[in-house]
Short mmCIF file of C-alpha atoms and ligand atoms in Angstrom, two decimals:
data_model
loop_
_atom_site.label_atom_id
_atom_site.label_comp_id
_atom_site.label_asym_id
_atom_site.label_seq_id
_atom_site.Cartn_x
_atom_site.Cartn_y
_atom_site.Cartn_z
CA UNK R 23 -83.17 -23.34 -18.34
CA UNK R 24 -84.79 -23.65 -21.85
CA UNK R 25 -88.57 -23.97 -21.49
CA UNK R 26 -88.68 -26.84 -23.85
CA UNK R 27 -86.78 -29.05 -21.55
CA UNK R 28 -88.18 -32.25 -20.21
CA UNK R 29 -86.99 -35.12 -17.86
CA UNK R 30 -87.53 -38.77 -17.81
CA UNK R 31 -86.46 -40.59 -14.53
CA UNK R 32 -85.88 -44.35 -14.85
CA UNK R 33 -86.99 -45.96 -11.76
CA UNK R 34 -88.51 -49.26 -12.65
CA UNK R 35 -85.73 -51.51 -11.65
CA UNK R 36 -86.05 -53.57 -8.47
CA UNK R 37 -82.47 -53.51 -6.94
CA UNK R 38 -82.12 -57.13 -6.01
CA UNK R 39 -78.82 -56.43 -4.26
CA UNK R 40 -80.67 -54.35 -1.61
CA UNK R 41 -81.94 -57.58 -0.30
CA UNK R 42 -85.19 -55.97 0.80
CA UNK R 43 -88.82 -56.29 0.27
CA UNK R 44 -88.97 -52.71 -0.64
CA UNK R 45 -88.07 -51.59 -4.20
CA UNK R 46 -84.86 -49.73 -4.28
CA UNK R 47 -85.87 -46.03 -4.94
CA UNK R 48 -88.12 -46.13 -1.92
CA UNK R 49 -85.13 -46.50 0.60
CA UNK R 50 -84.29 -43.29 2.57
CA UNK R 51 -81.11 -41.25 2.59
CA UNK R 52 -81.14 -38.05 4.46
CA UNK R 53 -84.73 -38.58 5.49
CA UNK R 54 -86.07 -38.50 1.87
CA UNK R 55 -86.59 -41.51 -0.45
CA UNK R 56 -84.00 -41.86 -3.15
CA UNK R 57 -86.56 -41.07 -5.79
CA UNK R 58 -87.58 -37.85 -3.99
CA UNK R 59 -83.99 -36.61 -4.27
CA UNK R 60 -83.94 -37.15 -7.95
CA UNK R 61 -87.42 -35.68 -8.36
CA UNK R 62 -86.34 -32.48 -6.51
CA UNK R 63 -83.22 -32.31 -8.76
CA UNK R 64 -85.40 -32.58 -11.81
CA UNK R 65 -87.68 -29.94 -10.57
CA UNK R 66 -84.70 -27.53 -10.63
CA UNK R 67 -84.59 -27.77 -14.44
CA UNK R 68 -88.25 -28.52 -15.48
CA UNK R 69 -91.74 -27.93 -14.38
CA UNK R 70 -93.71 -30.88 -12.91
CA UNK R 71 -95.81 -31.40 -16.04
CA UNK R 72 -92.60 -31.95 -18.16
CA UNK R 73 -91.22 -34.60 -15.77
CA UNK R 74 -91.97 -38.32 -16.09
CA UNK R 75 -90.89 -41.04 -13.75
CA UNK R 76 -90.89 -44.55 -15.25
CA UNK R 77 -92.11 -46.84 -12.50
CA UNK R 78 -92.34 -50.62 -12.39
CA UNK R 79 -91.68 -52.88 -9.46
CA UNK R 80 -93.93 -51.57 -6.60
CA UNK R 81 -95.05 -48.83 -9.04
CA UNK R 82 -98.03 -47.83 -7.00
CA UNK R 83 -95.91 -47.16 -3.92
CA UNK R 84 -93.33 -45.20 -5.97
CA UNK R 85 -96.14 -43.16 -7.65
CA UNK R 86 -97.56 -42.48 -4.06
CA UNK R 87 -94.28 -41.35 -2.79
CA UNK R 88 -93.73 -38.77 -5.49
CA UNK R 89 -97.35 -37.79 -5.86
CA UNK R 90 -96.99 -34.63 -3.74
CA UNK R 91 -94.62 -33.16 -6.41
CA UNK R 92 -97.26 -33.33 -9.17
CA UNK R 93 -95.10 -35.03 -11.70
CA UNK R 94 -96.14 -37.71 -14.13
CA UNK R 95 -95.55 -41.42 -14.03
CA UNK R 96 -95.36 -44.06 -16.77
CA UNK R 97 -95.44 -47.84 -16.24
CA UNK R 98 -92.83 -50.28 -17.40
CA UNK R 99 -94.63 -53.55 -16.67
CA UNK R 100 -91.59 -55.70 -17.09
CA UNK R 101 -87.83 -54.64 -16.64
CA UNK R 102 -86.60 -55.23 -20.27
CA UNK R 103 -83.73 -52.75 -19.91
CA UNK R 104 -83.00 -48.95 -19.86
CA UNK R 105 -84.05 -48.56 -23.57
CA UNK R 106 -87.34 -50.15 -23.02
CA UNK R 107 -87.92 -48.12 -19.81
CA UNK R 108 -87.36 -44.89 -21.69
CA UNK R 109 -89.65 -46.08 -24.43
CA UNK R 110 -92.42 -46.50 -21.81
CA UNK R 111 -92.32 -42.80 -21.30
CA UNK R 112 -93.01 -41.84 -24.91
CA UNK R 113 -96.68 -41.10 -24.51
CA UNK R 114 -96.34 -39.18 -21.38
CA UNK R 115 -93.27 -37.17 -22.30
CA UNK R 116 -93.27 -33.98 -24.46
CA UNK R 117 -92.34 -34.86 -28.02
CA UNK R 118 -89.99 -31.92 -28.79
CA UNK R 119 -87.26 -29.81 -27.16
CA UNK R 120 -84.48 -31.50 -25.15
CA UNK R 121 -85.01 -34.51 -22.89
CA UNK R 122 -82.73 -35.38 -19.92
CA UNK R 123 -82.72 -38.92 -18.67
CA UNK R 124 -81.95 -39.43 -15.08
CA UNK R 125 -81.79 -42.65 -12.83
CA UNK R 126 -84.00 -42.99 -9.70
CA UNK R 127 -81.02 -44.52 -7.82
CA UNK R 128 -78.48 -41.81 -8.44
CA UNK R 129 -79.45 -39.22 -5.73
CA UNK R 130 -76.37 -37.08 -5.41
CA UNK R 131 -76.30 -35.56 -8.86
CA UNK R 132 -76.14 -31.90 -8.46
CA UNK R 133 -78.15 -29.21 -10.15
CA UNK R 134 -74.90 -27.55 -11.38
CA UNK R 135 -73.75 -30.61 -13.23
CA UNK R 136 -76.99 -31.04 -14.90
CA UNK R 137 -77.03 -27.46 -15.93
CA UNK R 138 -73.61 -27.87 -17.51
CA UNK R 139 -74.81 -30.93 -19.47
CA UNK R 140 -77.95 -28.98 -20.77
CA UNK R 141 -75.84 -26.02 -21.64
CA UNK R 142 -73.45 -28.13 -23.89
CA UNK R 143 -76.44 -29.98 -25.54
CA UNK R 144 -78.39 -26.75 -26.20
CA UNK R 145 -75.50 -24.80 -27.44
CA UNK R 146 -74.30 -27.35 -30.03
CA UNK R 147 -75.91 -29.36 -32.79
CA UNK R 148 -75.55 -32.92 -31.29
CA UNK R 149 -78.34 -35.25 -31.13
CA UNK R 150 -77.39 -36.19 -27.70
CA UNK R 151 -74.79 -35.32 -25.07
CA UNK R 152 -73.80 -38.24 -22.65
CA UNK R 153 -72.56 -37.31 -19.11
CA UNK R 154 -69.32 -39.34 -18.60
CA UNK R 155 -66.88 -39.67 -15.80
CA UNK R 156 -63.16 -40.70 -15.61
CA UNK R 157 -62.72 -43.25 -12.98
CA UNK R 158 -59.53 -44.91 -11.52
CA UNK R 159 -61.68 -48.07 -11.19
CA UNK R 160 -64.24 -47.97 -13.98
CA UNK R 161 -65.68 -51.19 -12.62
CA UNK R 162 -68.61 -52.61 -14.53
CA UNK R 163 -69.81 -49.31 -16.00
CA UNK R 164 -70.43 -49.00 -19.63
CA UNK R 165 -67.29 -47.74 -21.56
CA UNK R 166 -67.27 -44.60 -23.67
CA UNK R 167 -65.75 -45.05 -27.07
CA UNK R 168 -64.51 -41.74 -28.43
CA UNK R 169 -64.12 -41.09 -32.21
CA UNK R 170 -61.24 -39.19 -33.77
CA UNK R 171 -63.28 -35.95 -33.81
CA UNK R 172 -63.63 -36.29 -29.99
CA UNK R 173 -67.39 -37.22 -30.27
CA UNK R 174 -68.85 -40.36 -28.73
CA UNK R 175 -69.04 -43.16 -31.23
CA UNK R 176 -70.49 -45.88 -28.91
CA UNK R 177 -71.03 -47.06 -25.38
CA UNK R 178 -70.06 -50.62 -24.86
CA UNK R 179 -71.54 -52.41 -21.82
CA UNK R 180 -68.99 -54.13 -19.63
CA UNK R 181 -70.44 -57.53 -20.40
CA UNK R 182 -69.93 -57.09 -24.05
CA UNK R 183 -66.56 -55.23 -23.88
CA UNK R 184 -63.31 -56.49 -25.15
CA UNK R 185 -60.20 -56.41 -22.89
CA UNK R 186 -58.97 -53.26 -24.71
CA UNK R 187 -62.44 -51.52 -24.22
CA UNK R 188 -62.49 -52.51 -20.52
CA UNK R 189 -59.12 -50.80 -20.21
CA UNK R 190 -60.84 -47.46 -21.07
CA UNK R 191 -61.49 -45.51 -17.93
CA UNK R 192 -64.07 -43.04 -19.19
CA UNK R 193 -67.47 -44.52 -18.34
CA UNK R 194 -71.12 -43.75 -19.03
CA UNK R 195 -73.00 -42.13 -16.18
CA UNK R 196 -76.29 -43.23 -17.77
CA UNK R 197 -77.38 -39.62 -17.64
CA UNK R 198 -77.96 -38.05 -21.11
CA UNK R 199 -79.50 -34.96 -22.68
CA UNK R 200 -81.21 -36.00 -25.96
CA UNK R 201 -82.78 -34.00 -28.80
CA UNK R 202 -86.28 -35.35 -28.05
CA UNK R 203 -87.61 -35.53 -31.66
CA UNK R 204 -84.65 -37.47 -32.69
CA UNK R 205 -84.80 -39.78 -29.65
CA UNK R 206 -88.38 -40.61 -30.28
CA UNK R 207 -87.89 -41.10 -33.96
CA UNK R 208 -85.16 -43.65 -33.53
CA UNK R 209 -85.78 -45.35 -30.30
CA UNK R 210 -87.58 -48.27 -31.84
CA UNK R 211 -84.40 -49.29 -33.44
CA UNK R 212 -83.03 -50.57 -30.13
CA UNK R 213 -82.88 -54.30 -30.20
CA UNK R 214 -82.14 -57.03 -27.66
CA UNK R 215 -79.18 -58.10 -29.63
CA UNK R 216 -76.67 -58.22 -26.74
CA UNK R 217 -75.39 -60.79 -24.14
CA UNK R 218 -78.09 -59.80 -21.62
CA UNK R 219 -80.96 -59.87 -24.11
CA UNK R 220 -82.14 -56.39 -22.92
CA UNK R 221 -83.01 -53.06 -24.73
CA UNK R 222 -79.94 -51.09 -23.96
CA UNK R 223 -80.47 -47.39 -23.97
CA UNK R 224 -76.71 -47.01 -24.78
CA UNK R 225 -77.42 -48.32 -28.21
CA UNK R 226 -79.05 -45.02 -29.07
CA UNK R 227 -75.48 -43.54 -29.62
CA UNK R 228 -74.72 -45.85 -32.59
CA UNK R 229 -78.37 -45.57 -33.81
CA UNK R 230 -78.15 -41.83 -33.88
CA UNK R 231 -74.58 -41.83 -35.51
CA UNK R 232 -75.81 -44.26 -38.17
CA UNK R 233 -78.61 -41.78 -39.03
CA UNK R 234 -75.94 -38.96 -39.55
CA UNK R 235 -76.13 -37.29 -36.21
CA UNK R 236 -73.47 -36.40 -33.71
CA UNK R 237 -73.21 -37.42 -30.06
CA UNK R 238 -71.08 -35.58 -27.63
CA UNK R 239 -69.62 -36.52 -24.31
CA UNK R 240 -69.28 -34.24 -21.22
CA UNK R 241 -66.92 -35.38 -18.43
CA UNK R 242 -68.25 -34.63 -15.00
CA UNK R 243 -66.00 -32.55 -12.74
CA UNK R 244 -66.96 -34.43 -9.58
CA UNK R 245 -67.55 -38.13 -10.26
CA UNK R 246 -68.67 -38.80 -6.67
CA UNK R 247 -72.10 -37.36 -7.65
CA UNK R 248 -72.53 -40.57 -9.77
CA UNK R 249 -72.62 -42.79 -6.76
CA UNK R 250 -75.48 -45.06 -7.51
CA UNK R 251 -77.11 -47.24 -4.91
CA UNK R 252 -76.98 -50.89 -5.29
CA UNK R 253 -76.57 -52.20 -1.72
CA UNK R 254 -77.33 -50.97 1.84
CA UNK R 255 -73.56 -50.30 2.22
CA UNK R 256 -73.91 -47.69 -0.46
CA UNK R 257 -77.19 -46.42 0.97
CA UNK R 258 -75.48 -45.76 4.37
CA UNK R 259 -72.70 -43.96 2.59
CA UNK R 260 -75.01 -41.67 0.67
CA UNK R 261 -77.05 -41.13 3.79
CA UNK R 262 -73.92 -40.00 5.57
CA UNK R 263 -73.07 -37.68 2.72
CA UNK R 264 -76.33 -36.00 2.77
CA UNK R 265 -76.46 -35.39 6.58
CA UNK R 266 -72.92 -34.29 6.59
CA UNK R 267 -73.85 -31.63 3.95
CA UNK R 268 -76.84 -30.62 5.89
CA UNK R 269 -74.95 -30.39 9.11
CA UNK R 270 -72.28 -28.22 7.39
CA UNK R 271 -74.97 -25.81 5.89
CA UNK R 272 -76.63 -25.47 9.34
CA UNK R 273 -73.29 -24.60 10.90
CA UNK R 274 -72.61 -22.07 8.15
CA UNK R 275 -76.05 -20.58 9.13
CA UNK R 276 -75.01 -20.17 12.72
CA UNK R 277 -76.12 -23.37 14.43
CA UNK R 278 -73.66 -24.96 16.72
CA UNK R 279 -73.43 -28.61 16.24
CA UNK R 280 -71.12 -30.61 18.71
CA UNK R 281 -69.58 -33.61 17.15
CA UNK R 282 -71.52 -33.17 13.94
CA UNK R 283 -70.55 -36.55 12.57
CA UNK R 284 -72.77 -38.11 15.40
CA UNK R 285 -75.96 -36.37 14.62
CA UNK R 286 -78.62 -37.20 12.14
CA UNK R 287 -80.47 -34.20 10.68
CA UNK R 288 -83.09 -34.71 7.92
CA UNK R 289 -82.80 -32.44 4.84
CA UNK R 290 -86.01 -30.62 5.31
CA UNK R 291 -85.32 -29.74 9.03
CA UNK R 292 -84.99 -25.95 9.78
CA UNK R 293 -82.78 -24.73 12.81
CA UNK R 294 -82.37 -21.08 13.96
CA UNK R 295 -78.95 -19.49 14.76
CA UNK R 296 -77.24 -19.98 17.97
CA UNK R 297 -79.18 -23.18 18.76
CA UNK R 298 -76.86 -25.79 20.14
CA UNK R 299 -77.14 -29.32 19.02
CA UNK R 300 -75.35 -31.68 21.35
CA UNK R 301 -73.78 -35.03 20.20
CA UNK R 302 -75.99 -38.04 19.11
CA UNK R 303 -79.03 -36.03 18.49
CA UNK R 304 -81.65 -37.07 15.72
CA UNK R 305 -83.87 -34.31 14.26
CA UNK R 306 -86.15 -35.81 11.67
CA UNK R 307 -88.96 -35.09 9.20
CA UNK R 308 -90.26 -31.67 8.95
CA UNK R 309 -89.14 -30.35 12.36
CA UNK R 310 -88.58 -26.74 12.76
CA UNK R 311 -86.28 -25.61 15.72
CA UNK R 312 -86.14 -22.06 16.64
CA UNK R 313 -82.98 -19.87 17.59
CA UNK R 314 -81.08 -19.97 20.87
CA UNK R 315 -82.55 -23.44 21.73
CA UNK R 316 -80.49 -26.28 23.17
CA UNK R 317 -81.13 -29.91 22.03
CA UNK R 318 -79.61 -32.26 24.67
CA UNK R 319 -77.49 -35.26 23.72
CA UNK R 320 -79.55 -38.44 22.78
CA UNK R 321 -82.68 -36.63 22.05
CA UNK R 322 -84.85 -37.72 19.03
CA UNK R 323 -87.22 -35.07 17.56
CA UNK R 324 -89.54 -35.82 14.62
CA UNK R 325 -91.96 -33.62 12.84
CA UNK R 326 -92.13 -31.13 15.70
CA UNK R 327 -91.88 -27.53 16.07
CA UNK R 328 -89.79 -26.16 18.94
CA UNK R 329 -89.65 -22.27 19.53
CA UNK R 330 -86.82 -20.04 20.35
CA UNK R 331 -84.84 -20.34 23.71
CA UNK R 332 -86.20 -23.76 24.59
CA UNK R 333 -84.01 -26.18 26.53
CA UNK R 334 -84.44 -29.84 25.72
CA UNK R 335 -82.43 -31.80 28.11
CA UNK R 336 -80.70 -35.05 27.30
CA UNK R 337 -82.63 -38.21 26.09
CA UNK R 338 -86.08 -36.85 25.30
CA UNK R 339 -88.29 -38.36 22.55
CA UNK R 340 -90.43 -35.67 20.87
CA UNK R 341 -92.98 -36.61 18.09
CA UNK R 342 -95.40 -34.54 16.24
CA UNK R 343 -95.56 -31.83 19.04
CA UNK R 344 -95.21 -28.06 19.27
CA UNK R 345 -93.23 -26.39 22.30
CA UNK R 346 -93.32 -22.72 22.89
CA UNK R 347 -90.37 -20.50 23.87
CA UNK R 348 -88.39 -20.70 26.88
CA UNK R 349 -89.85 -24.03 27.96
CA UNK R 350 -87.64 -26.69 29.54
CA UNK R 351 -88.13 -30.35 28.56
CA UNK R 352 -86.58 -33.44 29.97
CA UNK R 353 -84.26 -34.96 30.81
CA UNK R 354 -85.92 -38.22 29.72
CA UNK R 355 -89.41 -36.77 28.76
CA UNK R 356 -91.51 -38.39 26.01
CA UNK R 357 -94.00 -36.27 23.98
CA UNK R 358 -95.76 -38.41 21.57
CA UNK R 359 -98.50 -37.38 19.17
CA UNK R 360 -100.02 -33.92 18.90
CA UNK R 361 -99.06 -32.08 22.07
CA UNK R 362 -99.21 -28.36 22.19
CA UNK R 363 -96.92 -27.09 24.88
CA UNK R 364 -96.98 -23.23 25.51
CA UNK R 365 -94.23 -21.00 26.50
CA UNK R 366 -92.35 -21.20 29.79
CA UNK R 367 -93.65 -24.73 30.43
CA UNK R 368 -91.50 -27.25 32.44
CA UNK R 369 -91.93 -30.86 31.60
CA UNK R 370 -89.51 -32.85 33.64
CA UNK R 371 -88.02 -36.29 33.96
CA UNK R 372 -90.09 -39.39 33.12
CA UNK R 373 -93.17 -37.35 32.00
CA UNK R 374 -95.11 -38.50 29.08
CA UNK R 375 -97.53 -36.44 27.18
CA UNK R 376 -99.95 -37.69 24.63
CA UNK R 377 -102.55 -35.40 22.74
CA UNK R 378 -102.14 -32.89 25.55
CA UNK R 379 -102.13 -29.13 25.60
CA UNK R 380 -100.20 -27.29 28.34
CA UNK R 381 -100.74 -23.63 28.54
CA UNK R 382 -98.02 -21.08 29.34
CA UNK R 383 -96.15 -21.47 32.62
CA UNK R 384 -97.68 -24.89 33.50
CA UNK R 385 -95.38 -27.45 35.06
CA UNK R 386 -95.16 -31.29 35.30
CA UNK R 387 -91.80 -31.80 36.79
CA UNK R 388 -91.56 -35.48 37.47
CA UNK R 389 -92.98 -38.76 36.68
CA UNK R 390 -96.41 -38.06 35.20
CA UNK R 391 -98.59 -39.38 32.43
CA UNK R 392 -100.90 -36.75 30.87
CA UNK R 393 -102.94 -38.24 27.90
CA UNK R 394 -105.72 -36.49 26.12
CA UNK R 395 -105.61 -33.58 28.54
CA UNK R 396 -106.02 -29.82 28.65
CA UNK R 397 -103.71 -28.19 31.42
CA UNK R 398 -104.30 -24.51 32.12
CA UNK R 399 -101.76 -21.65 32.53
CA UNK R 400 -99.56 -21.91 35.63
CA UNK R 401 -101.05 -25.15 36.76
CA UNK R 402 -98.68 -27.53 38.72
CA UNK R 403 -98.95 -31.23 38.18
CA UNK R 404 -97.37 -33.17 40.99
CA UNK R 405 -94.97 -36.03 40.80
CA UNK R 406 -96.72 -39.27 39.88
CA UNK R 407 -99.86 -37.72 38.62
CA UNK R 408 -101.77 -39.97 36.07
CA UNK R 409 -104.54 -39.22 33.84
CA UNK R 410 -106.58 -42.40 33.42
CA UNK R 411 -107.68 -41.48 29.97
CA UNK R 412 -108.65 -45.05 28.58
CA UNK R 413 -111.45 -47.23 29.94
CA UNK R 414 -110.56 -50.20 27.96
CA UNK R 415 -112.77 -49.18 24.99
CA UNK R 416 -112.69 -45.41 24.59
CA UNK R 417 -110.43 -42.52 25.25
CA UNK R 418 -111.76 -39.58 27.44
CA UNK R 419 -110.43 -36.19 28.16
CA UNK R 420 -109.15 -34.62 31.31
CA UNK R 421 -109.67 -30.76 31.59
CA UNK R 422 -107.46 -29.18 34.23
CA UNK R 423 -108.06 -25.30 34.49
CA UNK R 424 -105.44 -22.55 35.06
CA UNK R 425 -103.64 -22.22 38.38
CA UNK R 426 -104.62 -25.70 39.64
CA UNK R 427 -102.44 -27.49 42.09
CA UNK R 428 -102.50 -31.24 41.56
CA UNK R 429 -100.85 -33.14 44.46
CA UNK R 430 -98.37 -35.87 44.06
CA UNK R 431 -99.63 -39.27 43.02
CA UNK R 432 -103.12 -38.10 41.98
CA UNK R 433 -105.20 -40.38 39.79
CA UNK R 434 -107.51 -38.33 37.53
CA UNK R 435 -110.12 -40.70 36.06
CA UNK R 436 -111.28 -39.14 32.72
CA UNK R 437 -113.64 -37.74 31.74
CA UNK R 438 -113.22 -35.27 34.38
CA UNK R 439 -112.67 -31.49 34.93
CA UNK R 440 -110.73 -29.70 37.60
CA UNK R 441 -111.82 -26.07 37.58
CA UNK R 442 -109.60 -23.08 37.70
CA UNK R 443 -107.62 -22.55 40.98
CA UNK R 444 -108.74 -25.99 42.37
CA UNK R 445 -106.39 -27.96 44.61
CA UNK R 446 -106.10 -31.80 44.66
CA UNK R 447 -104.78 -33.51 47.85
CA UNK R 448 -101.83 -35.81 47.14
CA UNK R 449 -102.89 -39.50 46.54
CA UNK R 450 -106.37 -38.64 45.50
CA UNK R 451 -108.41 -40.67 42.98
CA UNK R 452 -110.56 -38.02 41.39
CA UNK R 453 -113.56 -39.16 39.53
CA UNK R 454 -115.87 -36.21 39.77
CA UNK R 455 -115.75 -32.54 38.71
CA UNK R 456 -113.84 -30.33 41.21
CA UNK R 457 -115.26 -26.72 41.49
CA UNK R 458 -113.01 -23.71 41.12
CA UNK R 459 -111.12 -22.78 44.29
CA UNK R 460 -112.23 -26.18 46.07
CA UNK R 461 -109.91 -28.61 47.69
CA UNK R 462 -110.62 -32.30 46.65
CA UNK R 463 -109.37 -35.09 48.91
CA UNK R 464 -110.27 -38.55 47.79
CA UNK R 465 -108.17 -41.02 49.53
CA UNK R 466 -108.43 -43.34 52.73
CA UNK R 467 -107.97 -41.59 56.04
CA UNK R 468 -105.00 -42.47 57.97
CA UNK R 469 -105.44 -44.03 61.36
CA UNK R 470 -102.54 -44.88 63.80
CA UNK R 471 -102.87 -48.00 65.96
CA UNK R 472 -100.77 -47.06 68.89
CA UNK R 473 -98.35 -49.82 70.15
CA UNK R 474 -99.39 -52.17 67.43
CA UNK R 475 -95.89 -53.42 66.50
CA UNK R 476 -94.99 -54.47 69.91
CA UNK R 477 -98.34 -56.28 70.36
CA UNK R 478 -97.84 -58.04 67.09
CA UNK R 479 -94.40 -59.27 68.10
CA UNK R 480 -96.26 -60.76 71.27
CA UNK R 481 -93.95 -58.65 73.57
C1 LIG Q 9 -76.52 -48.41 -17.05
C2 LIG Q 9 -75.85 -48.26 -18.48
C3 LIG Q 9 -74.41 -48.21 -18.33
C4 LIG Q 9 -73.85 -47.12 -17.29
C5 LIG Q 9 -74.71 -47.34 -16.00
C6 LIG Q 9 -74.44 -46.23 -15.03
C7 LIG Q 9 -77.33 -49.35 -19.96
C8 LIG Q 9 -77.61 -50.49 -20.86
N1 LIG Q 9 -76.28 -49.29 -19.31
O1 LIG Q 9 -76.19 -49.86 -16.71
O2 LIG Q 9 -73.75 -47.88 -19.51
O3 LIG Q 9 -72.55 -47.18 -17.11
O4 LIG Q 9 -76.06 -47.50 -16.18
O5 LIG Q 9 -75.03 -46.54 -13.80
O6 LIG Q 9 -78.24 -48.37 -19.98
N2 LIG Q 9 -84.19 -49.35 -15.13
C9 LIG Q 9 -85.53 -49.32 -15.52
N3 LIG Q 9 -86.08 -50.38 -16.21
C10 LIG Q 9 -85.15 -51.38 -16.73
C11 LIG Q 9 -83.98 -51.40 -16.38
C12 LIG Q 9 -83.38 -50.35 -15.60
O7 LIG Q 9 -86.30 -48.50 -15.05
O8 LIG Q 9 -85.84 -52.31 -17.31
C13 LIG Q 9 -83.66 -48.28 -14.34
C14 LIG Q 9 -83.24 -48.69 -12.99
O9 LIG Q 9 -84.20 -48.61 -12.08
C15 LIG Q 9 -82.02 -47.70 -12.70
C16 LIG Q 9 -81.59 -47.33 -14.13
O10 LIG Q 9 -82.57 -47.70 -15.06
O11 LIG Q 9 -82.57 -46.59 -12.07
C17 LIG Q 9 -80.29 -48.10 -14.55
O12 LIG Q 9 -80.45 -49.43 -14.54
P1 LIG Q 9 -79.27 -50.45 -14.28
O13 LIG Q 9 -79.80 -51.86 -14.41
O14 LIG Q 9 -78.73 -50.17 -12.93
O15 LIG Q 9 -78.28 -50.17 -15.51
P2 LIG Q 9 -76.76 -50.58 -15.51
O16 LIG Q 9 -76.57 -52.09 -15.68
O17 LIG Q 9 -76.17 -50.15 -14.20
MG1 LIG Q 10 -76.78 -49.71 -12.19
#
């Protein structure tokens, strides 16, 4: 790519047809906001300091969403049209070289298509090259008017087009590569003299030609990349496309995905070879899954790291947690918030973990809640064990050492420590530290009243 290339992304429009309180470009497809998709594409052709996003409606939120990418933003305080939006980037964008205009709501545009557009613009002498498409149904897109020499003479917006012009099926994608110096020199000539009373960027074609310059058009090879998002129906379609591409890539990399059309895997997720993803699984955010792992049907994993050879049985919900190799989780387990699970750990059905570390080989096989806890290596947590980590005001920690046996239905009232090798009798309510190797029994003693039943019945 030429080093003098810069990009302006137009993203100030609201998107009324989304019928949402959230501005259009902040909706998600494939786990990323629409604007992030476009920013990532822009970063394939230009460095961050040569990319400007024009924001308007909910501009602060849009700027926040793209802040990690280190690109610039410019504010369009009123949506006066695409020409006005681009003008708002003038102070922030480089004055020379070539300038590519992208839309924040057209996330499928590929790097290859952009590269071809830039290649045509930089290898010729045109003042601008317009990316166009030939559509069977050109709908309400702007129509491309070609001159006898094959160049673009004008772009006519649908609203202003005659019947003959509407019959043209070459349309304006809205994506352009301009000679930046000529663009900025003439952009103020755009007027609002059109049926919508907006500043149309499309007018630049005629303005450049009137000043003796040439404008080229390049027809896209795959017009589906143009799919802009205006409604939630289109959003769902684009989301589906991104996820289908992602699943296909993972399968090519050796991941087994059963019924791939039923799984939702976000674009930033990484999965190792020979891992099996069963139907109806969701793997979201920045999750990293190792090799040879199995993710059971109905499981939802977000922002978690799961090592190699782990088995996640069906219907687990795992958030923001790490799981070590060869561990077994579920079915129906819930790991929420900052759990660190070691290797060879078993977490069984209806076990909930929150902010808990389980060292290698520890087990909690059934029906337990472990919150704000530390569980040592090879410790066994019996069915029904509950850590009482919340006293109504504050959260407290439970420290359980290594090799501890916690009997079924134990209640561990935090803060409390069970030292290494201690043994907790079933049904105990533990409120005090248990020394290493000790047995703690904290429950009412059983007494049997012989013959009581018969007496009660008055027999
Ligand atoms: C535009 C083109 C049309 C083309 C179509 C392709 C113009 C006048 N028309 O029409 O020829 O076929 O795109 O999709 O350019 N935006 C702003 N500020 C504004 C207005 C728009 O930032 O004041 C942004 C929007 O957020 C959006 C993009 O510009 O990302 C396009 O705006 P939109 O209103 O969708 O333009 P169209 O009417 O579709
Ligand atoms: Mg549009």
